[in-house]
PDB file of N, CA and C in Angstrom:
ATOM      1  N   MET T   1      25.873  35.544  -0.442  1.00 60.00           N
ATOM      2  CA  MET T   1      25.342  35.113  -1.719  1.00 60.00           C
ATOM      3  C   MET T   1      25.953  33.775  -2.133  1.00 60.00           C
ATOM      4  N   ARG T   2      27.234  33.645  -1.864  1.00 65.00           N
ATOM      5  CA  ARG T   2      27.926  32.421  -2.250  1.00 65.00           C
ATOM      6  C   ARG T   2      27.375  31.210  -1.481  1.00 65.00           C
ATOM      7  N   ARG T   3      27.033  31.418  -0.212  1.00 67.00           N
ATOM      8  CA  ARG T   3      26.473  30.325   0.598  1.00 67.00           C
ATOM      9  C   ARG T   3      25.131  29.873   0.047  1.00 67.00           C
ATOM     10  N   LEU T   4      24.343  30.823  -0.408  1.00 61.00           N
ATOM     11  CA  LEU T   4      23.050  30.460  -0.992  1.00 61.00           C
ATOM     12  C   LEU T   4      23.222  29.619  -2.241  1.00 61.00           C
ATOM     13  N   LEU T   5      24.227  29.925  -3.044  1.00 68.00           N
ATOM     14  CA  LEU T   5      24.486  29.134  -4.247  1.00 68.00           C
ATOM     15  C   LEU T   5      24.930  27.717  -3.896  1.00 68.00           C
ATOM     16  N   LEU T   6      25.623  27.557  -2.801  1.00 72.00           N
ATOM     17  CA  LEU T   6      26.056  26.235  -2.375  1.00 72.00           C
ATOM     18  C   LEU T   6      24.888  25.430  -1.781  1.00 72.00           C
ATOM     19  N   LEU T   7      23.946  26.107  -1.166  1.00 74.00           N
ATOM     20  CA  LEU T   7      22.811  25.419  -0.563  1.00 74.00           C
ATOM     21  C   LEU T   7      21.709  25.101  -1.573  1.00 74.00           C
ATOM     22  N   ALA T   8      21.670  25.788  -2.688  1.00 74.00           N
ATOM     23  CA  ALA T   8      20.611  25.589  -3.681  1.00 74.00           C
ATOM     24  C   ALA T   8      20.550  24.145  -4.192  1.00 74.00           C
ATOM     25  N   PRO T   9      21.670  23.527  -4.611  1.00 75.00           N
ATOM     26  CA  PRO T   9      21.585  22.126  -5.078  1.00 75.00           C
ATOM     27  C   PRO T   9      21.117  21.166  -3.985  1.00 75.00           C
ATOM     28  N   LEU T  10      21.560  21.416  -2.759  1.00 72.00           N
ATOM     29  CA  LEU T  10      21.130  20.562  -1.652  1.00 72.00           C
ATOM     30  C   LEU T  10      19.631  20.685  -1.420  1.00 72.00           C
ATOM     31  N   LEU T  11      19.137  21.899  -1.477  1.00 70.00           N
ATOM     32  CA  LEU T  11      17.705  22.134  -1.309  1.00 70.00           C
ATOM     33  C   LEU T  11      16.897  21.484  -2.428  1.00 70.00           C
ATOM     34  N   LEU T  12      17.365  21.624  -3.656  1.00 71.00           N
ATOM     35  CA  LEU T  12      16.674  21.005  -4.795  1.00 71.00           C
ATOM     36  C   LEU T  12      16.658  19.480  -4.680  1.00 71.00           C
ATOM     37  N   LEU T  13      17.759  18.911  -4.259  1.00 69.00           N
ATOM     38  CA  LEU T  13      17.831  17.459  -4.086  1.00 69.00           C
ATOM     39  C   LEU T  13      16.880  16.983  -3.000  1.00 69.00           C
ATOM     40  N   THR T  14      16.836  17.705  -1.901  1.00 69.00           N
ATOM     41  CA  THR T  14      15.960  17.342  -0.786  1.00 69.00           C
ATOM     42  C   THR T  14      14.496  17.427  -1.185  1.00 69.00           C
ATOM     43  N   VAL T  15      14.117  18.476  -1.853  1.00 63.00           N
ATOM     44  CA  VAL T  15      12.726  18.657  -2.281  1.00 63.00           C
ATOM     45  C   VAL T  15      12.373  17.659  -3.370  1.00 63.00           C
ATOM     46  N   GLY T  16      13.286  17.413  -4.290  1.00 59.00           N
ATOM     47  CA  GLY T  16      13.032  16.487  -5.394  1.00 59.00           C
ATOM     48  C   GLY T  16      12.839  15.057  -4.936  1.00 59.00           C
ATOM     49  N   CYS T  17      13.604  14.618  -3.971  1.00 60.00           N
ATOM     50  CA  CYS T  17      13.479  13.244  -3.483  1.00 60.00           C
ATOM     51  C   CYS T  17      12.169  13.028  -2.732  1.00 60.00           C
ATOM     52  N   GLY T  18      11.651  14.050  -2.132  1.00 60.00           N
ATOM     53  CA  GLY T  18      10.387  13.928  -1.419  1.00 60.00           C
ATOM     54  C   GLY T  18       9.192  13.827  -2.343  1.00 60.00           C
ATOM     55  N   MET T  19       9.356  14.194  -3.599  1.00 63.00           N
ATOM     56  CA  MET T  19       8.249  14.188  -4.549  1.00 63.00           C
ATOM     57  C   MET T  19       8.017  12.810  -5.175  1.00 63.00           C
ATOM     58  N   VAL T  20       9.026  11.966  -5.186  1.00 64.00           N
ATOM     59  CA  VAL T  20       8.927  10.648  -5.814  1.00 64.00           C
ATOM     60  C   VAL T  20       8.306   9.666  -4.828  1.00 64.00           C
ATOM     61  N   PRO T  21       7.201   8.992  -5.207  1.00 70.00           N
ATOM     62  CA  PRO T  21       6.601   8.021  -4.296  1.00 70.00           C
ATOM     63  C   PRO T  21       7.526   6.804  -4.109  1.00 70.00           C
ATOM     64  N   SER T  22       7.613   6.319  -2.896  1.00 81.00           N
ATOM     65  CA  SER T  22       8.498   5.191  -2.622  1.00 81.00           C
ATOM     66  C   SER T  22       7.840   3.878  -3.035  1.00 81.00           C
ATOM     67  N   ALA T  23       8.667   2.900  -3.320  1.00 87.00           N
ATOM     68  CA  ALA T  23       8.170   1.576  -3.681  1.00 87.00           C
ATOM     69  C   ALA T  23       7.440   0.948  -2.493  1.00 87.00           C
ATOM     70  N   GLU T  24       7.919   1.218  -1.284  1.00 90.00           N
ATOM     71  CA  GLU T  24       7.267   0.678  -0.092  1.00 90.00           C
ATOM     72  C   GLU T  24       5.855   1.239   0.053  1.00 90.00           C
ATOM     73  N   GLY T  25       5.704   2.515  -0.227  1.00 89.00           N
ATOM     74  CA  GLY T  25       4.384   3.143  -0.144  1.00 89.00           C
ATOM     75  C   GLY T  25       3.417   2.555  -1.149  1.00 89.00           C
ATOM     76  N   GLU T  26       3.902   2.327  -2.361  1.00 91.00           N
ATOM     77  CA  GLU T  26       3.051   1.734  -3.395  1.00 91.00           C
ATOM     78  C   GLU T  26       2.674   0.304  -3.032  1.00 91.00           C
ATOM     79  N   ALA T  27       3.627  -0.462  -2.496  1.00 93.00           N
ATOM     80  CA  ALA T  27       3.339  -1.840  -2.100  1.00 93.00           C
ATOM     81  C   ALA T  27       2.347  -1.874  -0.941  1.00 93.00           C
ATOM     82  N   THR T  28       2.484  -0.942  -0.014  1.00 94.00           N
ATOM     83  CA  THR T  28       1.556  -0.862   1.108  1.00 94.00           C
ATOM     84  C   THR T  28       0.146  -0.546   0.627  1.00 94.00           C
ATOM     85  N   ASP T  29       0.046   0.399  -0.300  1.00 93.00           N
ATOM     86  CA  ASP T  29      -1.269   0.760  -0.842  1.00 93.00           C
ATOM     87  C   ASP T  29      -1.907  -0.418  -1.574  1.00 93.00           C
ATOM     88  N   ALA T  30      -1.111  -1.160  -2.343  1.00 93.00           N
ATOM     89  CA  ALA T  30      -1.629  -2.310  -3.074  1.00 93.00           C
ATOM     90  C   ALA T  30      -2.100  -3.403  -2.110  1.00 93.00           C
ATOM     91  N   ALA T  31      -1.307  -3.674  -1.075  1.00 93.00           N
ATOM     92  CA  ALA T  31      -1.689  -4.695  -0.088  1.00 93.00           C
ATOM     93  C   ALA T  31      -2.940  -4.275   0.674  1.00 93.00           C
ATOM     94  N   ARG T  32      -3.044  -2.992   0.986  1.00 94.00           N
ATOM     95  CA  ARG T  32      -4.226  -2.485   1.687  1.00 94.00           C
ATOM     96  C   ARG T  32      -5.485  -2.668   0.831  1.00 94.00           C
ATOM     97  N   GLU T  33      -5.366  -2.418  -0.461  1.00 93.00           N
ATOM     98  CA  GLU T  33      -6.509  -2.560  -1.366  1.00 93.00           C
ATOM     99  C   GLU T  33      -6.942  -4.023  -1.480  1.00 93.00           C
ATOM    100  N   VAL T  34      -5.983  -4.937  -1.600  1.00 88.00           N
ATOM    101  CA  VAL T  34      -6.310  -6.366  -1.669  1.00 88.00           C
ATOM    102  C   VAL T  34      -6.991  -6.819  -0.387  1.00 88.00           C
ATOM    103  N   ALA T  35      -6.486  -6.382   0.752  1.00 87.00           N
ATOM    104  CA  ALA T  35      -7.082  -6.757   2.033  1.00 87.00           C
ATOM    105  C   ALA T  35      -8.488  -6.180   2.182  1.00 87.00           C
ATOM    106  N   ARG T  36      -8.682  -4.962   1.710  1.00 89.00           N
ATOM    107  CA  ARG T  36     -10.008  -4.336   1.788  1.00 89.00           C
ATOM    108  C   ARG T  36     -11.021  -5.117   0.952  1.00 89.00           C
ATOM    109  N   LYS T  37     -10.628  -5.489  -0.263  1.00 87.00           N
ATOM    110  CA  LYS T  37     -11.535  -6.252  -1.132  1.00 87.00           C
ATOM    111  C   LYS T  37     -11.839  -7.636  -0.543  1.00 87.00           C
ATOM    112  N   ALA T  38     -10.824  -8.278   0.007  1.00 81.00           N
ATOM    113  CA  ALA T  38     -11.033  -9.598   0.617  1.00 81.00           C
ATOM    114  C   ALA T  38     -11.968  -9.483   1.813  1.00 81.00           C
ATOM    115  N   GLY T  39     -11.793  -8.464   2.613  1.00 81.00           N
ATOM    116  CA  GLY T  39     -12.666  -8.253   3.768  1.00 81.00           C
ATOM    117  C   GLY T  39     -14.103  -8.011   3.351  1.00 81.00           C
ATOM    118  N   GLN T  40     -14.291  -7.254   2.276  1.00 83.00           N
ATOM    119  CA  GLN T  40     -15.644  -7.002   1.791  1.00 83.00           C
ATOM    120  C   GLN T  40     -16.298  -8.294   1.300  1.00 83.00           C
ATOM    121  N   ARG T  41     -15.535  -9.118   0.599  1.00 79.00           N
ATOM    122  CA  ARG T  41     -16.086 -10.387   0.109  1.00 79.00           C
ATOM    123  C   ARG T  41     -16.471 -11.311   1.263  1.00 79.00           C
ATOM    124  N   LEU T  42     -15.580 -11.411   2.243  1.00 74.00           N
ATOM    125  CA  LEU T  42     -15.839 -12.316   3.358  1.00 74.00           C
ATOM    126  C   LEU T  42     -16.939 -11.787   4.272  1.00 74.00           C
ATOM    127  N   TYR T  43     -16.980 -10.497   4.484  1.00 76.00           N
ATOM    128  CA  TYR T  43     -17.967  -9.905   5.382  1.00 76.00           C
ATOM    129  C   TYR T  43     -19.370  -9.949   4.772  1.00 76.00           C
ATOM    130  N   GLY T  44     -19.436  -9.852   3.455  1.00 75.00           N
ATOM    131  CA  GLY T  44     -20.724  -9.801   2.785  1.00 75.00           C
ATOM    132  C   GLY T  44     -21.432 -11.147   2.688  1.00 75.00           C
ATOM    133  N   GLN T  45     -20.768 -12.215   3.038  1.00 70.00           N
ATOM    134  CA  GLN T  45     -21.367 -13.542   2.926  1.00 70.00           C
ATOM    135  C   GLN T  45     -22.056 -13.924   4.238  1.00 70.00           C
ATOM    136  N   SER T  46     -22.881 -14.953   4.163  1.00 74.00           N
ATOM    137  CA  SER T  46     -23.624 -15.401   5.343  1.00 74.00           C
ATOM    138  C   SER T  46     -22.681 -15.944   6.422  1.00 74.00           C
ATOM    139  N   PRO T  47     -23.124 -15.959   7.683  1.00 70.00           N
ATOM    140  CA  PRO T  47     -22.283 -16.461   8.777  1.00 70.00           C
ATOM    141  C   PRO T  47     -21.869 -17.915   8.548  1.00 70.00           C
ATOM    142  N   ARG T  48     -20.607 -18.192   8.825  1.00 76.00           N
ATOM    143  CA  ARG T  48     -20.067 -19.534   8.632  1.00 76.00           C
ATOM    144  C   ARG T  48     -19.078 -19.843   9.738  1.00 76.00           C
ATOM    145  N   THR T  49     -18.578 -21.050   9.743  1.00 83.00           N
ATOM    146  CA  THR T  49     -17.568 -21.423  10.733  1.00 83.00           C
ATOM    147  C   THR T  49     -16.227 -20.811  10.334  1.00 83.00           C
ATOM    148  N   ALA T  50     -15.310 -20.777  11.278  1.00 84.00           N
ATOM    149  CA  ALA T  50     -13.984 -20.230  11.010  1.00 84.00           C
ATOM    150  C   ALA T  50     -13.269 -21.033   9.922  1.00 84.00           C
ATOM    151  N   GLU T  51     -13.487 -22.335   9.910  1.00 87.00           N
ATOM    152  CA  GLU T  51     -12.859 -23.183   8.888  1.00 87.00           C
ATOM    153  C   GLU T  51     -13.365 -22.814   7.496  1.00 87.00           C
ATOM    154  N   GLU T  52     -14.661 -22.579   7.373  1.00 84.00           N
ATOM    155  CA  GLU T  52     -15.224 -22.198   6.078  1.00 84.00           C
ATOM    156  C   GLU T  52     -14.709 -20.829   5.628  1.00 84.00           C
ATOM    157  N   VAL T  53     -14.589 -19.908   6.554  1.00 78.00           N
ATOM    158  CA  VAL T  53     -14.064 -18.579   6.216  1.00 78.00           C
ATOM    159  C   VAL T  53     -12.618 -18.698   5.750  1.00 78.00           C
ATOM    160  N   GLY T  54     -11.824 -19.490   6.436  1.00 82.00           N
ATOM    161  CA  GLY T  54     -10.426 -19.686   6.044  1.00 82.00           C
ATOM    162  C   GLY T  54     -10.297 -20.313   4.676  1.00 82.00           C
ATOM    163  N   ARG T  55     -11.133 -21.296   4.391  1.00 83.00           N
ATOM    164  CA  ARG T  55     -11.110 -21.947   3.090  1.00 83.00           C
ATOM    165  C   ARG T  55     -11.490 -20.950   1.997  1.00 83.00           C
ATOM    166  N   SER T  56     -12.516 -20.145   2.234  1.00 79.00           N
ATOM    167  CA  SER T  56     -12.926 -19.140   1.256  1.00 79.00           C
ATOM    168  C   SER T  56     -11.840 -18.093   1.044  1.00 79.00           C
ATOM    169  N   ALA T  57     -11.202 -17.668   2.119  1.00 78.00           N
ATOM    170  CA  ALA T  57     -10.154 -16.654   2.025  1.00 78.00           C
ATOM    171  C   ALA T  57      -8.955 -17.177   1.223  1.00 78.00           C
ATOM    172  N   SER T  58      -8.662 -18.437   1.335  1.00 82.00           N
ATOM    173  CA  SER T  58      -7.507 -18.994   0.612  1.00 82.00           C
ATOM    174  C   SER T  58      -7.745 -19.058  -0.888  1.00 82.00           C
ATOM    175  N   HIS T  59      -8.998 -18.960  -1.328  1.00 78.00           N
ATOM    176  CA  HIS T  59      -9.301 -19.026  -2.749  1.00 78.00           C
ATOM    177  C   HIS T  59      -9.491 -17.656  -3.395  1.00 78.00           C
ATOM    178  N   LEU T  60      -9.390 -16.586  -2.613  1.00 74.00           N
ATOM    179  CA  LEU T  60      -9.565 -15.243  -3.178  1.00 74.00           C
ATOM    180  C   LEU T  60      -8.386 -14.862  -4.046  1.00 74.00           C
ATOM    181  N   ASP T  61      -8.646 -14.165  -5.135  1.00 67.00           N
ATOM    182  CA  ASP T  61      -7.583 -13.691  -6.022  1.00 67.00           C
ATOM    183  C   ASP T  61      -6.740 -12.645  -5.311  1.00 67.00           C
ATOM    184  N   GLY T  62      -5.455 -12.594  -5.638  1.00 60.00           N
ATOM    185  CA  GLY T  62      -4.568 -11.598  -5.082  1.00 60.00           C
ATOM    186  C   GLY T  62      -3.873 -12.027  -3.805  1.00 60.00           C
ATOM    187  N   TRP T  63      -4.107 -13.225  -3.334  1.00 53.00           N
ATOM    188  CA  TRP T  63      -3.496 -13.700  -2.082  1.00 53.00           C
ATOM    189  C   TRP T  63      -2.276 -14.578  -2.333  1.00 53.00           C
ATOM    190  N   ARG T  64      -1.794 -14.582  -3.558  1.00 50.00           N
ATOM    191  CA  ARG T  64      -0.632 -15.425  -3.867  1.00 50.00           C
ATOM    192  C   ARG T  64       0.621 -14.630  -3.886  1.00 50.00           C
TER     193      ARG T  64
END
């Protein structure tokens, strides 16, 4: 019984830390969303040269 009482705080700490979303995960999700929107904008436009695509991509919001 005593061992279980000693393991309880460790178990709670381990489970509790897994519930909090990491900053890296949030940043990854945000970057993925910006890239998805940029891809949709660029893909939806008429065919152009690589230079024109690069110029358009540099003016998209969220790339700074």
